[in-house]
Amino acid sequence: MDKKDYLPIIGLEIHIELKTKSKMFCQCQADFFGKEPNSQVCPVCLGLPGALPVPNKKAVEWTILLAKALNCQINHFSKFDRKHYFYPDLPKGYQISQYDQPIANNGFIKIYYEKGLEKKFRIRRVHLEEDTGKLIHQGEETLIDFNRSGLPLVEIVTEPDFNKSEDVKRFLEELQVIIRYLDVSYADMEKGSMRLEPNISIKKLKTQNLKLKTNEIDNLPSYKVEVKNINSFRFVKQAIDYEVERQIKILEKGEMPKQETRGYDSKKGITYSQRSKEEADDYRYFPEPDIPPMVFSSQEIERTKLPELPYQRYQRYLKNFSLRQQEAFLLTRDKKIADFFEEVNNKFQTQSQKLSLKIDNSSQAIANLIVNKKISLNLDVNQFVNKAITLLLPKKTDKELLKKVINKILTENKKAVSDYQNGKKNALMFLVGQVMRELKGKVEVKEVIEELNIRVRS
Amino acid sequence: MNLLGKTVLEIKSLIEKKKISYNELWEFFLKRIKKYNPRLNVFLTIVDKKTNKIPIAVKDNFCTKDIRTTAASLVLDNFIPPYESTVTKRLIDNGFSVIGKTNMDAWAHGSSTETSDYRPTKNPWDLERSPGGSSGGSAAAVISYLAPAAIGSETAGSIRGPASWCGVIGLKPTYGRVSRYGLIAMGSSLDCPGPLTLSVKDAAYILELIAGKDFFDATSSLKEKEKYSDFLNKKKSYILGIADDYFEGVDKETEKKVNEAIEIFKKMGHRIKKIKLLSPKYAISVYTILQRVEVSSNLARYDGIKYGNSRQNFKEEAKKRMMLGAYTISFGCFDAYYKKAQQVRTLIIQDFNEKFKEVDMILSPTMPITALKLGEFKKYPFFGEKMDVLAEPAAVAGLPAISFPVGLDKNNLPIGLQLVGRYFEEKEILNLSYQFEKETEFFGVIKKGIERYSD
Ligand SMILES: [Zn+2]
């Protein structure tokens, strides 16, 4: 059989650790990275007898903000539930999570490709929960560090809309950029503040070359395989591709892949069976009695204002700065870089107007400088602009013409010359501007300054 | 000076007037504990450390910093909390100090203090009988005067029941009036800490100290607490509701004493009104389901990895509750049991709200019978639920209630009467109880109880 007869069906479960100051249900510091094990714990996040959870308002606000950025519908009524299972890193024997009434439902992310192609992937739900502690295996023994226990974790669940690992990767990248724009999480896969668990199954297509739109697939395969431990962007594609191949091979033998949880081994580049999931887990969810339900009025939901998101910024760059798609896309990937671009661009426009520089589509030129890292981004805006001006002006200067023009300007502006000689430094820049205007900007400013300096001093 | 039977407020005044010293006070109680505790088994841990504060007994399910806290289960046999519960913290900050942790049913599962892993507490009125439960140790501590007052906790009847069987005052505040932070959870949506005392004034005073918003308990109410003590002296007349269902299956002698009390209320100028309430049997079903579910979840943390002791230390009662609770919310059962129970709970609340438009308080016996002999509870699988039948509706609805003595039966065992009030109207039930106390001195029941331990 041909590979075309198989359609991978992929849904994602993504966990985002919020970067709030304190944990989800207690006052402990949330930033645990590099801290001594069990140094940031209290009765609540250790699940001691009698301790009670009190929800972190900021975490709830940020979840609403994130859900809004993902085009979700925010629910007016939401509550926490207890999800029961036993694991040593779960101190209470249950995780405080959300079950049937999450904070938000029904959103989507639009993925845009450089060539202007767009794809939309649906989001089923966004909910808030607490993180678990961490097991550390050391030789014969296993230690538990509860510093991470109780950190706010947003879970994003997509519809099984993905058929290609490339799309998954793009989706994750877009999600990461959005989250970083909102500044609610570091969204760093390597450090675990963004975690991906794809559910993968393969649908056998009955008719060859049948064109299916993802959201028209109604009959999903009867099994799915969850893949864990993908802890870097580099491995997302590799892990999914491996798993898809593996399942197709099983189907080709006329067998059914097992419903299970598999781990990803990045060294070997393979997935391996961790836990069979023949039956659905029974987490015995019930409403968390320690936390009153949350009610959000329309006004409260309205009040949460989204900043400009990468997609909007990208559109604006195309429209306002006439950038090419590629540079507009690349610049808007990182909010800091995009902000830098706008500052430099602004300054550059004023400067070049003052100096009467003539550069065609200078915004695009600045964008190129930034994207191609022609000038160090560590410079401050002024330094960058000065460098940019030098770099962007035509290299060859007609020395004779320059001398002639300078002569002309100096005779016409005797007052400025004497001003300068009497210590008025600004006067020089005025003269530079006059020369540049006369030459219609077709000369390097540096040379004009040098030449003028020699002439005025003498 | 003979301190026997002095209330907390009397002791406070004696200390302020320098009639006694804290040292004498502690000597007095520690000596009594040494003498009577072996007989009564009231305390699981005695804090033999004198302070310049008034001693108080605290049920062993409140976490007390650096003082062993077991919830009367061997699972927590050597658990020493690193933190203080809000209730004990507020008491400590206001001039009290824990003299001992009182016995209880293990995890508060029971109504007789017999499920304790540290042997039952004896009823000070008759050592062959149960003091009631689960706050049996706290009630026994007060009537045998091993402490001038005690803190208990109630999920459904666990303060009022033992108060009734031991002949003291037991106040269960509105759910959310007193913080649960640091109270080892039983049924989280029902648990209420409250005082057991020798006088209504003491109950009002202690409530004033422990009530109020706590930012460590998201279910604690933002509503301002009130000056319960000041309100006691307001002369008020009330309409008291009486429902026939609440007298059904009640022992004849208990019924008689409660009826006599009703006549006294009438003479004092209060009006009695017959009302029809939902039968308390619905509350039993609701309570049983919700409490089991919450128990199964709340005990999940004792997984044998932490706290040093294995799960083998869970006894039959806890295991039965966990199994039933886990089943109730397992896949496919949730709607039939848990959800339905919540719906009926809403109906019970609505029923009370309706009736409280007509009456100010609802009056009934606290317990259908007086103290049972130890060991009798084993004959009944849902013993606690049946014993607490009259306490459960108010617990399920989260309403405030109080129990106080209205006499003794022919076996010289105390009989209790309860008043259930509107949400956050503790001040009203305390006011009426105080009026009754001034009128009757509770028929000398408290005095008689204490005098049994006078030497
Ligand atoms: Zn903490």
XYZ file of C-alpha atoms in Angstrom, chain A residues 27 43-44 46-55 82 84 86-88 90-94 99 144 146 281-292, chain B residues 63 76 79 82-83 175 180-185 188-189 215-219 293-294 296-298 300-303 305-307 311 326 329-331 334 338:
76
model
C 2.463 32.241 48.726
C 2.118 23.343 54.053
C -0.095 24.038 51.017
C 3.423 20.000 50.301
C -0.197 18.947 50.791
C 0.183 18.783 54.559
C -2.873 17.761 56.597
C -5.210 20.717 57.028
C -3.610 22.995 54.446
C -5.963 24.702 51.978
C -5.488 26.122 48.464
C -6.229 29.779 47.723
C -6.158 30.563 43.994
C -9.879 17.399 41.883
C -7.207 11.778 41.533
C -1.363 8.220 42.883
C 2.170 9.245 42.119
C 4.922 10.166 44.562
C 1.681 14.454 43.687
C 1.524 15.347 47.388
C -2.242 15.370 47.925
C -3.133 12.254 45.940
C -5.019 14.541 43.595
C -12.702 19.181 34.299
C 11.389 14.204 45.470
C 8.569 19.863 45.707
C -8.190 6.353 33.202
C -10.694 6.985 35.938
C -9.563 10.127 37.692
C -12.723 10.373 39.823
C -13.089 14.066 39.124
C -15.308 16.063 41.444
C -15.624 19.793 42.164
C -12.863 21.097 44.455
C -14.769 21.922 47.671
C -11.959 24.116 49.008
C -12.303 26.721 46.237
C -15.547 28.533 45.437
C -2.659 21.278 63.460
C -0.329 10.222 61.862
C 3.100 13.750 62.906
C 5.334 22.594 61.243
C 2.491 25.112 61.222
C -19.942 27.151 57.349
C -10.706 25.604 58.331
C -7.029 26.270 57.646
C -5.056 23.705 59.584
C -8.087 21.580 60.431
C -7.393 18.098 59.077
C -10.113 17.835 56.466
C -14.382 19.872 53.239
C -17.709 21.376 52.228
C -6.910 34.587 53.622
C -5.659 31.039 53.977
C -9.152 29.623 53.528
C -10.870 30.526 50.254
C -14.203 29.319 51.638
C -16.696 11.479 48.456
C -14.764 14.203 50.223
C -12.039 9.435 49.897
C -10.326 12.406 48.309
C -9.004 14.033 51.480
C -5.657 10.155 49.387
C -2.578 12.065 50.544
C -1.822 9.500 53.240
C -0.229 7.213 50.689
C 5.165 7.392 51.544
C 4.926 10.446 53.754
C 4.236 10.702 57.499
C -1.758 2.621 55.005
C -14.369 6.466 45.530
C -17.466 9.436 41.889
C -16.050 6.677 39.715
C -16.781 6.736 36.013
C -21.059 10.705 39.324
C -22.771 13.009 43.642
